[in-house]
Amino acid sequence: MAAIETHGLVKRFGTNIAVDGVDLSIPSGGVYGVLGPNGAGKTTTIRMLATLLPIDGGNARVLGHDVANEPEAVRQKVALTGQFASLDEDLTGTENLVLLARLLGYSRPAVRSRAEQLLTAFDIADAGPRQVKTYSGGMRRRIDIAASIIVTPELIFLDEPTTGLDPRSRNHVWEIVRALVAGGTTVLLTTQYLDEADQLAGRVAVIDRGKVIAEGTTGELKASVGSNSLHLRVLETSQRTAAARILRDLLGDNVTEDPDPFTVTARLDNPAQAAPVLPALDTAGIPIASFTLGQPSLDEVFLALTGHGAGVEPAGTTRGAGVEPAGTTYQAGTTVESDREVAS
């Protein structure tokens, strides 16, 4: 049985179509990534699947249950951690987890044990007695995820869980995701970071303007725009046009002059194609500040697939449509009929 199946999923906000016929088939187990720029429809899709927004068209099944007709059954099995921490900042970390565990039916003797277990597992036990408002961004994300798995879900939605975090905190969150999968939980992860999908996701869907425009492994997505990427930075901006001309002569039309006035980027099918570039630039008398060859960046993938960068909102996007409100933790086992999350 697939963890998630959607067919022609649609969501409208007034005249804005936030999700426009999304088809997904996500197997149980592992991490499935959903990539997309701001305003692409990622969060809105997750909110429909988690029963927090009504579906305007198409249909969806989550863990075998019809989302529209069996919302309680879906809520019993899933959890959602959104883009903003939903905890009471005036309470301590321990108090937040104890409160939520009691609301979710844990007995008094079991409550503190479960809170301590989660704090230890997420490496924030020392911060348990402190108010959440004193936590760093990375600690907030960790305790927010902990709050959403007090009752272990079969499926958890993680909506851009590492946005704005420093590299060390991102690594902590990645370790948590891997531990969830090892414990048997399926993870649907939305992100703007291709390296995050590289690290975690088995397969990825790319969403833009409310539509799935590509699906596959991250390797397949990169290969679709060229398996390698050459980044060239000249010393003088006046020499960039000449450098770009030389690259086009050698490599063809997959050469772009970046917003940075010193940089030229080229997509390559084979890294050996880069071999003649430096001698040609040297012959032309164009000094180089840096020359790097590696995999395509997220912006390059998105530019090739969508015509705009990963951080650019699609044209016609209504800002705020479908955006999750602050306070977005949804625990497995919740049965309240509502179009909003259970706020902790």
mmCIF file of C-alpha atoms in Angstrom, residues 79-276:
data_model
loop_
_atom_site.group_PDB
_atom_site.id
_atom_site.type_symbol
_atom_site.label_atom_id
_atom_site.label_comp_id
_atom_site.label_asym_id
_atom_site.label_seq_id
_atom_site.Cartn_x
_atom_site.Cartn_y
_atom_site.Cartn_z
ATOM 1 C CA ALA A 79 1.859 14.230 12.209
ATOM 2 C CA LEU A 80 2.824 17.616 10.784
ATOM 3 C CA THR A 81 5.655 19.954 11.678
ATOM 4 C CA GLY A 82 5.358 23.222 9.806
ATOM 5 C CA GLN A 83 7.658 26.102 9.041
ATOM 6 C CA PHE A 84 7.279 27.884 12.389
ATOM 7 C CA ALA A 85 7.622 26.582 15.929
ATOM 8 C CA SER A 86 4.246 26.124 17.593
ATOM 9 C CA LEU A 87 5.287 25.786 21.210
ATOM 10 C CA ASP A 88 4.357 28.003 24.145
ATOM 11 C CA GLU A 89 7.527 30.046 24.528
ATOM 12 C CA ASP A 90 6.788 30.938 28.156
ATOM 13 C CA LEU A 91 6.798 27.266 29.142
ATOM 14 C CA THR A 92 9.937 25.179 29.425
ATOM 15 C CA GLY A 93 10.723 22.511 26.888
ATOM 16 C CA THR A 94 9.724 19.815 29.371
ATOM 17 C CA GLU A 95 6.477 21.576 30.253
ATOM 18 C CA ASN A 96 5.508 21.828 26.584
ATOM 19 C CA LEU A 97 6.033 18.123 26.013
ATOM 20 C CA VAL A 98 4.251 17.180 29.244
ATOM 21 C CA LEU A 99 1.256 19.347 28.315
ATOM 22 C CA LEU A 100 0.969 17.838 24.852
ATOM 23 C CA ALA A 101 1.431 14.281 26.120
ATOM 24 C CA ARG A 102 -1.401 14.775 28.614
ATOM 25 C CA LEU A 103 -3.658 16.191 25.890
ATOM 26 C CA LEU A 104 -2.865 13.138 23.783
ATOM 27 C CA GLY A 105 -3.909 10.730 26.513
ATOM 28 C CA TYR A 106 -0.713 9.762 28.307
ATOM 29 C CA SER A 107 -1.176 8.874 31.976
ATOM 30 C CA ARG A 108 0.501 11.034 34.605
ATOM 31 C CA PRO A 109 3.179 8.409 35.384
ATOM 32 C CA ALA A 110 4.034 8.024 31.676
ATOM 33 C CA VAL A 111 4.067 11.721 30.778
ATOM 34 C CA ARG A 112 7.386 12.765 32.268
ATOM 35 C CA SER A 113 9.101 9.604 31.108
ATOM 36 C CA ARG A 114 8.007 10.271 27.518
ATOM 37 C CA ALA A 115 9.110 13.930 27.725
ATOM 38 C CA GLU A 116 12.533 12.965 29.069
ATOM 39 C CA GLN A 117 12.876 10.246 26.432
ATOM 40 C CA LEU A 118 12.242 12.737 23.618
ATOM 41 C CA LEU A 119 14.485 15.460 25.065
ATOM 42 C CA THR A 120 17.325 12.955 25.352
ATOM 43 C CA ALA A 121 16.765 11.511 21.885
ATOM 44 C CA PHE A 122 16.822 15.005 20.353
ATOM 45 C CA ASP A 123 19.944 16.014 22.317
ATOM 46 C CA ILE A 124 18.233 18.852 24.202
ATOM 47 C CA ALA A 125 17.864 17.270 27.655
ATOM 48 C CA ASP A 126 19.978 20.005 29.250
ATOM 49 C CA ALA A 127 17.598 22.635 27.844
ATOM 50 C CA GLY A 128 14.456 20.894 29.143
ATOM 51 C CA PRO A 129 14.131 23.091 32.279
ATOM 52 C CA ARG A 130 14.567 26.331 30.274
ATOM 53 C CA GLN A 131 11.848 28.438 28.695
ATOM 54 C CA VAL A 132 11.517 27.801 24.975
ATOM 55 C CA LYS A 133 11.975 31.508 24.242
ATOM 56 C CA THR A 134 15.615 31.101 25.279
ATOM 57 C CA TYR A 135 16.244 28.345 22.701
ATOM 58 C CA SER A 136 18.290 28.805 19.547
ATOM 59 C CA GLY A 137 16.650 28.276 16.163
ATOM 60 C CA GLY A 138 18.045 24.765 15.839
ATOM 61 C CA MET A 139 16.841 23.775 19.314
ATOM 62 C CA ARG A 140 13.361 25.122 18.545
ATOM 63 C CA ARG A 141 13.149 23.005 15.408
ATOM 64 C CA ARG A 142 14.247 19.909 17.284
ATOM 65 C CA ILE A 143 11.753 20.311 20.109
ATOM 66 C CA ASP A 144 9.031 21.191 17.602
ATOM 67 C CA ILE A 145 9.626 17.890 15.806
ATOM 68 C CA ALA A 146 9.750 16.126 19.181
ATOM 69 C CA ALA A 147 6.352 17.615 20.030
ATOM 70 C CA SER A 148 4.878 16.260 16.814
ATOM 71 C CA ILE A 149 5.981 12.662 17.483
ATOM 72 C CA ILE A 150 4.869 12.266 21.096
ATOM 73 C CA VAL A 151 2.569 9.677 19.584
ATOM 74 C CA THR A 152 4.769 7.958 16.985
ATOM 75 C CA PRO A 153 3.131 8.564 13.590
ATOM 76 C CA GLU A 154 3.092 6.230 10.610
ATOM 77 C CA LEU A 155 3.639 9.285 8.390
ATOM 78 C CA ILE A 156 5.093 12.691 9.244
ATOM 79 C CA PHE A 157 4.983 15.819 7.107
ATOM 80 C CA LEU A 158 8.064 18.028 7.576
ATOM 81 C CA ASP A 159 7.546 21.397 5.902
ATOM 82 C CA GLU A 160 10.927 23.055 5.260
ATOM 83 C CA PRO A 161 12.277 21.953 8.652
ATOM 84 C CA THR A 162 15.778 23.420 8.201
ATOM 85 C CA THR A 163 15.046 26.802 6.616
ATOM 86 C CA GLY A 164 17.230 29.449 8.266
ATOM 87 C CA LEU A 165 19.266 27.005 10.339
ATOM 88 C CA ASP A 166 23.057 26.954 10.552
ATOM 89 C CA PRO A 167 24.896 23.886 9.149
ATOM 90 C CA ARG A 168 25.298 22.206 12.557
ATOM 91 C CA SER A 169 21.587 22.554 13.354
ATOM 92 C CA ARG A 170 20.660 21.307 9.896
ATOM 93 C CA ASN A 171 22.765 18.192 10.496
ATOM 94 C CA HIS A 172 20.947 17.612 13.798
ATOM 95 C CA VAL A 173 17.583 17.751 12.023
ATOM 96 C CA TRP A 174 18.845 15.397 9.297
ATOM 97 C CA GLU A 175 19.884 12.899 11.970
ATOM 98 C CA ILE A 176 16.393 13.115 13.482
ATOM 99 C CA VAL A 177 14.792 12.448 10.102
ATOM 100 C CA ARG A 178 17.001 9.401 9.554
ATOM 101 C CA ALA A 179 16.100 8.097 13.017
ATOM 102 C CA LEU A 180 12.385 8.488 12.267
ATOM 103 C CA VAL A 181 12.755 6.472 9.072
ATOM 104 C CA ALA A 182 14.783 3.817 10.868
ATOM 105 C CA GLY A 183 11.894 3.519 13.320
ATOM 106 C CA GLY A 184 9.444 2.796 10.504
ATOM 107 C CA THR A 185 7.936 6.253 9.923
ATOM 108 C CA THR A 186 7.429 7.507 6.370
ATOM 109 C CA VAL A 187 8.555 11.129 5.889
ATOM 110 C CA LEU A 188 7.227 13.627 3.351
ATOM 111 C CA LEU A 189 9.761 16.453 3.315
ATOM 112 C CA THR A 190 9.360 19.808 1.575
ATOM 113 C CA THR A 191 12.498 21.837 0.983
ATOM 114 C CA GLN A 192 14.126 24.455 -1.210
ATOM 115 C CA TYR A 193 17.531 22.823 -0.777
ATOM 116 C CA LEU A 194 18.698 20.235 -3.285
ATOM 117 C CA ASP A 195 21.515 19.165 -0.968
ATOM 118 C CA GLU A 196 18.921 18.366 1.709
ATOM 119 C CA ALA A 197 16.994 16.210 -0.744
ATOM 120 C CA ASP A 198 20.338 14.638 -1.731
ATOM 121 C CA GLN A 199 21.043 13.742 1.877
ATOM 122 C CA LEU A 200 17.616 12.403 2.801
ATOM 123 C CA ALA A 201 15.201 11.666 -0.010
ATOM 124 C CA GLY A 202 15.002 8.534 -2.105
ATOM 125 C CA ARG A 203 12.822 10.254 -4.692
ATOM 126 C CA VAL A 204 11.803 13.861 -5.287
ATOM 127 C CA ALA A 205 8.919 15.685 -6.948
ATOM 128 C CA VAL A 206 9.516 19.218 -8.233
ATOM 129 C CA ILE A 207 6.483 21.506 -7.920
ATOM 130 C CA ASP A 208 6.170 24.861 -9.664
ATOM 131 C CA ARG A 209 3.073 27.034 -10.085
ATOM 132 C CA GLY A 210 1.010 24.340 -8.404
ATOM 133 C CA LYS A 211 2.034 21.549 -10.805
ATOM 134 C CA VAL A 212 4.459 18.621 -10.599
ATOM 135 C CA ILE A 213 6.941 19.358 -13.385
ATOM 136 C CA ALA A 214 9.529 16.646 -12.693
ATOM 137 C CA GLU A 215 9.873 13.528 -10.548
ATOM 138 C CA GLY A 216 12.745 11.156 -9.879
ATOM 139 C CA THR A 217 15.890 10.723 -7.830
ATOM 140 C CA THR A 218 18.056 13.796 -7.251
ATOM 141 C CA GLY A 219 20.632 12.237 -9.564
ATOM 142 C CA GLU A 220 18.037 11.962 -12.317
ATOM 143 C CA LEU A 221 16.976 15.573 -11.812
ATOM 144 C CA LYS A 222 20.555 16.786 -12.042
ATOM 145 C CA ALA A 223 21.210 14.656 -15.097
ATOM 146 C CA SER A 224 18.194 16.227 -16.787
ATOM 147 C CA VAL A 225 20.001 19.599 -16.798
ATOM 148 C CA GLY A 226 23.542 18.278 -17.259
ATOM 149 C CA SER A 227 25.474 16.060 -14.887
ATOM 150 C CA ASN A 228 28.082 18.712 -14.103
ATOM 151 C CA SER A 229 28.236 22.456 -13.716
ATOM 152 C CA LEU A 230 31.182 24.761 -14.375
ATOM 153 C CA HIS A 231 31.400 28.047 -12.455
ATOM 154 C CA LEU A 232 33.885 30.603 -13.728
ATOM 155 C CA ARG A 233 34.660 33.902 -11.999
ATOM 156 C CA VAL A 234 36.711 36.566 -13.812
ATOM 157 C CA LEU A 235 38.835 39.228 -12.141
ATOM 158 C CA GLU A 236 37.308 42.147 -14.066
ATOM 159 C CA THR A 237 33.630 42.552 -14.902
ATOM 160 C CA SER A 238 34.587 44.025 -18.274
ATOM 161 C CA GLN A 239 36.033 40.633 -19.255
ATOM 162 C CA ARG A 240 32.993 38.528 -18.442
ATOM 163 C CA THR A 241 31.312 38.923 -21.848
ATOM 164 C CA ALA A 242 34.454 37.758 -23.627
ATOM 165 C CA ALA A 243 34.808 34.818 -21.242
ATOM 166 C CA ALA A 244 31.179 33.822 -21.848
ATOM 167 C CA ARG A 245 31.761 33.983 -25.610
ATOM 168 C CA ILE A 246 34.729 31.616 -25.328
ATOM 169 C CA LEU A 247 32.694 29.183 -23.218
ATOM 170 C CA ARG A 248 29.880 29.190 -25.768
ATOM 171 C CA ASP A 249 32.339 28.514 -28.570
ATOM 172 C CA LEU A 250 33.708 25.526 -26.663
ATOM 173 C CA LEU A 251 30.614 24.213 -24.870
ATOM 174 C CA GLY A 252 27.563 25.308 -26.832
ATOM 175 C CA ASP A 253 24.544 27.291 -25.675
ATOM 176 C CA ASN A 254 24.252 25.983 -22.080
ATOM 177 C CA VAL A 255 26.172 29.017 -20.799
ATOM 178 C CA THR A 256 24.623 31.771 -18.666
ATOM 179 C CA GLU A 257 25.930 35.040 -17.272
ATOM 180 C CA ASP A 258 24.883 35.063 -13.632
ATOM 181 C CA PRO A 259 23.389 37.984 -11.664
ATOM 182 C CA ASP A 260 26.852 38.276 -10.091
ATOM 183 C CA PRO A 261 28.648 40.458 -12.712
ATOM 184 C CA PHE A 262 31.874 38.435 -12.377
ATOM 185 C CA THR A 263 30.438 34.947 -12.870
ATOM 186 C CA VAL A 264 29.638 32.700 -15.818
ATOM 187 C CA THR A 265 28.032 29.261 -15.452
ATOM 188 C CA ALA A 266 27.921 26.392 -17.943
ATOM 189 C CA ARG A 267 26.132 23.051 -17.782
ATOM 190 C CA LEU A 268 28.146 20.038 -18.926
ATOM 191 C CA ASP A 269 27.176 16.484 -19.801
ATOM 192 C CA ASN A 270 30.757 15.315 -19.288
ATOM 193 C CA PRO A 271 33.390 16.898 -17.003
ATOM 194 C CA ALA A 272 36.012 16.298 -19.706
ATOM 195 C CA GLN A 273 34.351 19.100 -21.671
ATOM 196 C CA ALA A 274 35.903 21.578 -19.226
ATOM 197 C CA ALA A 275 39.487 20.614 -20.130
ATOM 198 C CA PRO A 276 40.042 23.171 -22.948
#
